[in-house]
């Protein structure tokens, strides 16, 4: 079942890429007591994700902060090393910028019901493209893209909802 507005984010563990190596982070630590703009991409370094989705959140991070967003986070069904490389490739400096979260086995993605079968592209099970606003662990906005589209999950769309 797909997570809905008003639902609590499930207990899960994601992974951060740090200079000391991969570090687990719980959803309780990530979302507790904060307002988080979370967006998900099917894969790091993929065309739309790299050319439009991540750059939109990079460009609008300040505007999102002005609207009360404490943390902007990106999640993908990739490992922490790939997410770390993608962050470096985009000149992101750890958690001071956009928090890059690895959902290596897709556990979080399955728990929120937002998987994507990308086997036809040789990518296996991935995440659908979406954005959500999470306040103290509860979903208050949810924007799920239809297959192949990039509109409602953009930083600009989420910013307009605030």
PDB file of C-alpha atoms in Angstrom:
ATOM      1  CA  UNK A   1       0.000   0.000   0.000  1.00  0.00           C
ATOM      2  CA  UNK A   2       1.318   3.443  -0.938  1.00  0.00           C
ATOM      3  CA  UNK A   3       1.976   5.886   1.882  1.00  0.00           C
ATOM      4  CA  UNK A   4      -0.601   8.687   2.068  1.00  0.00           C
ATOM      5  CA  UNK A   5      -0.849  12.212   3.419  1.00  0.00           C
ATOM      6  CA  UNK A   6      -1.324  11.936   7.175  1.00  0.00           C
ATOM      7  CA  UNK A   7       0.639   8.673   7.447  1.00  0.00           C
ATOM      8  CA  UNK A   8       3.714   8.354   9.632  1.00  0.00           C
ATOM      9  CA  UNK A   9       6.988   7.535   7.896  1.00  0.00           C
ATOM     10  CA  UNK A  10       7.827   3.880   8.674  1.00  0.00           C
ATOM     11  CA  UNK A  11      10.743   2.887  10.862  1.00  0.00           C
ATOM     12  CA  UNK A  12      13.594   2.121   8.503  1.00  0.00           C
ATOM     13  CA  UNK A  13      17.317   2.529   8.182  1.00  0.00           C
ATOM     14  CA  UNK A  14      18.900   4.372   5.285  1.00  0.00           C
ATOM     15  CA  UNK A  15      22.610   4.984   4.703  1.00  0.00           C
ATOM     16  CA  UNK A  16      24.632   8.183   4.422  1.00  0.00           C
ATOM     17  CA  UNK A  17      27.952   8.410   2.647  1.00  0.00           C
ATOM     18  CA  UNK A  18      30.444  10.100   4.988  1.00  0.00           C
ATOM     19  CA  UNK A  19      34.213  10.692   4.784  1.00  0.00           C
ATOM     20  CA  UNK A  20      34.572   7.881   7.346  1.00  0.00           C
ATOM     21  CA  UNK A  21      32.489   5.516   5.219  1.00  0.00           C
ATOM     22  CA  UNK A  22      28.819   4.527   5.080  1.00  0.00           C
ATOM     23  CA  UNK A  23      26.792   5.476   8.179  1.00  0.00           C
ATOM     24  CA  UNK A  24      23.294   4.203   8.952  1.00  0.00           C
ATOM     25  CA  UNK A  25      20.620   6.767   9.747  1.00  0.00           C
ATOM     26  CA  UNK A  26      17.182   5.883  11.056  1.00  0.00           C
ATOM     27  CA  UNK A  27      14.053   7.517   9.762  1.00  0.00           C
ATOM     28  CA  UNK A  28      13.377   8.593  13.367  1.00  0.00           C
ATOM     29  CA  UNK A  29      16.686  10.496  13.400  1.00  0.00           C
ATOM     30  CA  UNK A  30      16.118  11.961   9.955  1.00  0.00           C
ATOM     31  CA  UNK A  31      12.498  13.089  10.364  1.00  0.00           C
ATOM     32  CA  UNK A  32      11.958  13.474  14.118  1.00  0.00           C
ATOM     33  CA  UNK A  33      11.180  17.043  15.183  1.00  0.00           C
ATOM     34  CA  UNK A  34      11.994  18.458  11.734  1.00  0.00           C
ATOM     35  CA  UNK A  35      10.303  19.574   8.561  1.00  0.00           C
ATOM     36  CA  UNK A  36      11.906  17.646   5.713  1.00  0.00           C
ATOM     37  CA  UNK A  37      11.547  17.975   1.965  1.00  0.00           C
ATOM     38  CA  UNK A  38      12.249  14.447   0.713  1.00  0.00           C
ATOM     39  CA  UNK A  39      12.520  13.606  -2.939  1.00  0.00           C
ATOM     40  CA  UNK A  40      13.196  10.256  -4.545  1.00  0.00           C
ATOM     41  CA  UNK A  41      14.804   9.439  -7.841  1.00  0.00           C
ATOM     42  CA  UNK A  42      14.939   6.163  -9.781  1.00  0.00           C
ATOM     43  CA  UNK A  43      18.729   6.306  -9.915  1.00  0.00           C
ATOM     44  CA  UNK A  44      21.742   8.500  -9.281  1.00  0.00           C
ATOM     45  CA  UNK A  45      23.477   9.675 -12.456  1.00  0.00           C
ATOM     46  CA  UNK A  46      20.427   8.886 -14.612  1.00  0.00           C
ATOM     47  CA  UNK A  47      19.453  11.571 -17.162  1.00  0.00           C
ATOM     48  CA  UNK A  48      16.386  13.311 -15.675  1.00  0.00           C
ATOM     49  CA  UNK A  49      17.621  12.826 -12.118  1.00  0.00           C
ATOM     50  CA  UNK A  50      20.981  14.451 -12.871  1.00  0.00           C
ATOM     51  CA  UNK A  51      19.876  17.106 -15.339  1.00  0.00           C
ATOM     52  CA  UNK A  52      16.659  18.329 -13.676  1.00  0.00           C
ATOM     53  CA  UNK A  53      15.516  16.711 -10.424  1.00  0.00           C
ATOM     54  CA  UNK A  54      18.570  17.084  -8.154  1.00  0.00           C
ATOM     55  CA  UNK A  55      19.625  20.452  -9.675  1.00  0.00           C
ATOM     56  CA  UNK A  56      16.152  21.870  -8.978  1.00  0.00           C
ATOM     57  CA  UNK A  57      16.487  21.078  -5.285  1.00  0.00           C
ATOM     58  CA  UNK A  58      20.058  22.413  -5.218  1.00  0.00           C
ATOM     59  CA  UNK A  59      18.903  25.690  -6.814  1.00  0.00           C
ATOM     60  CA  UNK A  60      15.875  26.024  -4.506  1.00  0.00           C
ATOM     61  CA  UNK A  61      17.370  24.885  -1.193  1.00  0.00           C
ATOM     62  CA  UNK A  62      17.540  28.468   0.133  1.00  0.00           C
ATOM     63  CA  UNK A  63      13.956  29.226  -0.861  1.00  0.00           C
ATOM     64  CA  UNK A  64      12.803  25.996   0.777  1.00  0.00           C
ATOM     65  CA  UNK A  65      14.675  26.926   3.976  1.00  0.00           C
ATOM     66  CA  UNK A  66      12.974  30.330   3.953  1.00  0.00           C
ATOM     67  CA  UNK A  67       9.617  28.501   3.905  1.00  0.00           C
ATOM     68  CA  UNK A  68      10.519  26.480   7.007  1.00  0.00           C
ATOM     69  CA  UNK A  69      12.226  23.400   5.580  1.00  0.00           C
ATOM     70  CA  UNK A  70      14.911  22.194   7.992  1.00  0.00           C
ATOM     71  CA  UNK A  71      16.362  19.466   5.763  1.00  0.00           C
ATOM     72  CA  UNK A  72      16.274  18.652   2.067  1.00  0.00           C
ATOM     73  CA  UNK A  73      16.983  14.973   1.424  1.00  0.00           C
ATOM     74  CA  UNK A  74      17.272  12.810  -1.673  1.00  0.00           C
ATOM     75  CA  UNK A  75      16.735   9.054  -1.561  1.00  0.00           C
ATOM     76  CA  UNK A  76      17.493   6.485  -4.217  1.00  0.00           C
ATOM     77  CA  UNK A  77      17.748   2.720  -4.440  1.00  0.00           C
ATOM     78  CA  UNK A  78      21.509   2.936  -4.860  1.00  0.00           C
ATOM     79  CA  UNK A  79      24.340   2.153  -2.471  1.00  0.00           C
ATOM     80  CA  UNK A  80      26.019   4.778  -0.270  1.00  0.00           C
ATOM     81  CA  UNK A  81      29.138   4.866  -2.458  1.00  0.00           C
ATOM     82  CA  UNK A  82      27.100   5.763  -5.560  1.00  0.00           C
ATOM     83  CA  UNK A  83      25.129   8.400  -3.645  1.00  0.00           C
ATOM     84  CA  UNK A  84      28.400   9.817  -2.279  1.00  0.00           C
ATOM     85  CA  UNK A  85      29.901  10.005  -5.766  1.00  0.00           C
ATOM     86  CA  UNK A  86      26.753  11.698  -7.092  1.00  0.00           C
ATOM     87  CA  UNK A  87      26.913  14.221  -4.246  1.00  0.00           C
ATOM     88  CA  UNK A  88      30.578  14.996  -4.997  1.00  0.00           C
ATOM     89  CA  UNK A  89      29.787  15.267  -8.705  1.00  0.00           C
ATOM     90  CA  UNK A  90      27.212  17.945  -7.791  1.00  0.00           C
ATOM     91  CA  UNK A  91      29.486  19.776  -5.324  1.00  0.00           C
ATOM     92  CA  UNK A  92      27.328  18.875  -2.328  1.00  0.00           C
ATOM     93  CA  UNK A  93      29.036  19.063   1.052  1.00  0.00           C
ATOM     94  CA  UNK A  94      27.414  16.418   3.215  1.00  0.00           C
ATOM     95  CA  UNK A  95      24.437  17.201   5.409  1.00  0.00           C
ATOM     96  CA  UNK A  96      25.025  20.975   5.179  1.00  0.00           C
ATOM     97  CA  UNK A  97      23.583  20.804   1.686  1.00  0.00           C
ATOM     98  CA  UNK A  98      21.195  18.129   0.526  1.00  0.00           C
ATOM     99  CA  UNK A  99      21.257  14.897   2.520  1.00  0.00           C
ATOM    100  CA  UNK A 100      21.938  12.075   0.067  1.00  0.00           C
ATOM    101  CA  UNK A 101      20.351   8.853   1.301  1.00  0.00           C
ATOM    102  CA  UNK A 102      21.055   5.365   0.016  1.00  0.00           C
ATOM    103  CA  UNK A 103      18.245   2.823   0.178  1.00  0.00           C
ATOM    104  CA  UNK A 104      20.563   0.096  -1.086  1.00  0.00           C
ATOM    105  CA  UNK A 105      18.185  -2.843  -0.772  1.00  0.00           C
ATOM    106  CA  UNK A 106      15.032  -0.813  -1.428  1.00  0.00           C
ATOM    107  CA  UNK A 107      13.617  -1.585   2.027  1.00  0.00           C
ATOM    108  CA  UNK A 108      12.401   1.968   2.717  1.00  0.00           C
ATOM    109  CA  UNK A 109      11.016   2.277  -0.801  1.00  0.00           C
ATOM    110  CA  UNK A 110       9.023  -0.940  -0.394  1.00  0.00           C
ATOM    111  CA  UNK A 111       7.766   0.165   3.044  1.00  0.00           C
ATOM    112  CA  UNK A 112       6.345   3.401   1.613  1.00  0.00           C
ATOM    113  CA  UNK A 113       4.893   1.480  -1.343  1.00  0.00           C
ATOM    114  CA  UNK A 114       6.677   3.469  -4.024  1.00  0.00           C
ATOM    115  CA  UNK A 115       8.693   0.879  -5.935  1.00  0.00           C
ATOM    116  CA  UNK A 116       9.278   0.965  -9.659  1.00  0.00           C
ATOM    117  CA  UNK A 117      10.068  -2.069 -11.772  1.00  0.00           C
ATOM    118  CA  UNK A 118      12.887  -0.780 -13.985  1.00  0.00           C
ATOM    119  CA  UNK A 119      13.931  -4.252 -15.145  1.00  0.00           C
ATOM    120  CA  UNK A 120      13.184  -3.270 -18.726  1.00  0.00           C
ATOM    121  CA  UNK A 121      16.051  -0.798 -18.457  1.00  0.00           C
ATOM    122  CA  UNK A 122      18.379  -3.265 -16.704  1.00  0.00           C
ATOM    123  CA  UNK A 123      17.987  -1.457 -13.371  1.00  0.00           C
ATOM    124  CA  UNK A 124      15.854  -3.905 -11.359  1.00  0.00           C
ATOM    125  CA  UNK A 125      13.592  -2.634  -8.595  1.00  0.00           C
ATOM    126  CA  UNK A 126      13.978   1.105  -7.998  1.00  0.00           C
ATOM    127  CA  UNK A 127      12.019   3.986  -6.521  1.00  0.00           C
ATOM    128  CA  UNK A 128       9.303   5.892  -8.266  1.00  0.00           C
ATOM    129  CA  UNK A 129      10.037   9.565  -8.726  1.00  0.00           C
ATOM    130  CA  UNK A 130       8.287  11.599  -6.018  1.00  0.00           C
ATOM    131  CA  UNK A 131       8.592  14.406  -3.530  1.00  0.00           C
ATOM    132  CA  UNK A 132       7.038  14.707  -0.108  1.00  0.00           C
ATOM    133  CA  UNK A 133       6.934  17.110   2.759  1.00  0.00           C
ATOM    134  CA  UNK A 134       7.337  15.410   6.126  1.00  0.00           C
ATOM    135  CA  UNK A 135       6.630  17.236   9.393  1.00  0.00           C
ATOM    136  CA  UNK A 136       7.923  15.476  12.510  1.00  0.00           C
ATOM    137  CA  UNK A 137       7.647  12.117  10.783  1.00  0.00           C
ATOM    138  CA  UNK A 138       4.178  12.632   9.266  1.00  0.00           C
ATOM    139  CA  UNK A 139       3.591  13.117   5.533  1.00  0.00           C
ATOM    140  CA  UNK A 140       1.873  16.440   4.852  1.00  0.00           C
ATOM    141  CA  UNK A 141       2.374  16.625   1.060  1.00  0.00           C
ATOM    142  CA  UNK A 142       2.952  13.793  -1.411  1.00  0.00           C
ATOM    143  CA  UNK A 143       3.652  14.262  -5.116  1.00  0.00           C
ATOM    144  CA  UNK A 144       4.070  11.053  -7.118  1.00  0.00           C
ATOM    145  CA  UNK A 145       5.005  11.219 -10.785  1.00  0.00           C
ATOM    146  CA  UNK A 146       3.255   9.198 -13.431  1.00  0.00           C
ATOM    147  CA  UNK A 147       5.571   6.938 -15.432  1.00  0.00           C
ATOM    148  CA  UNK A 148       8.191   8.885 -17.384  1.00  0.00           C
ATOM    149  CA  UNK A 149       7.018  12.311 -16.224  1.00  0.00           C
ATOM    150  CA  UNK A 150       8.801  15.034 -14.305  1.00  0.00           C
ATOM    151  CA  UNK A 151       6.432  17.728 -13.054  1.00  0.00           C
ATOM    152  CA  UNK A 152       4.900  17.281  -9.606  1.00  0.00           C
ATOM    153  CA  UNK A 153       8.040  15.984  -7.867  1.00  0.00           C
ATOM    154  CA  UNK A 154      10.083  19.053  -8.727  1.00  0.00           C
ATOM    155  CA  UNK A 155      11.442  21.454  -6.141  1.00  0.00           C
ATOM    156  CA  UNK A 156       9.441  24.236  -7.752  1.00  0.00           C
ATOM    157  CA  UNK A 157       6.169  22.325  -7.367  1.00  0.00           C
ATOM    158  CA  UNK A 158       6.890  21.463  -3.723  1.00  0.00           C
ATOM    159  CA  UNK A 159       7.896  25.067  -3.028  1.00  0.00           C
ATOM    160  CA  UNK A 160       4.585  26.290  -4.469  1.00  0.00           C
ATOM    161  CA  UNK A 161       2.773  23.978  -2.009  1.00  0.00           C
ATOM    162  CA  UNK A 162       4.374  25.643   1.024  1.00  0.00           C
TER     163      UNK A 162
END
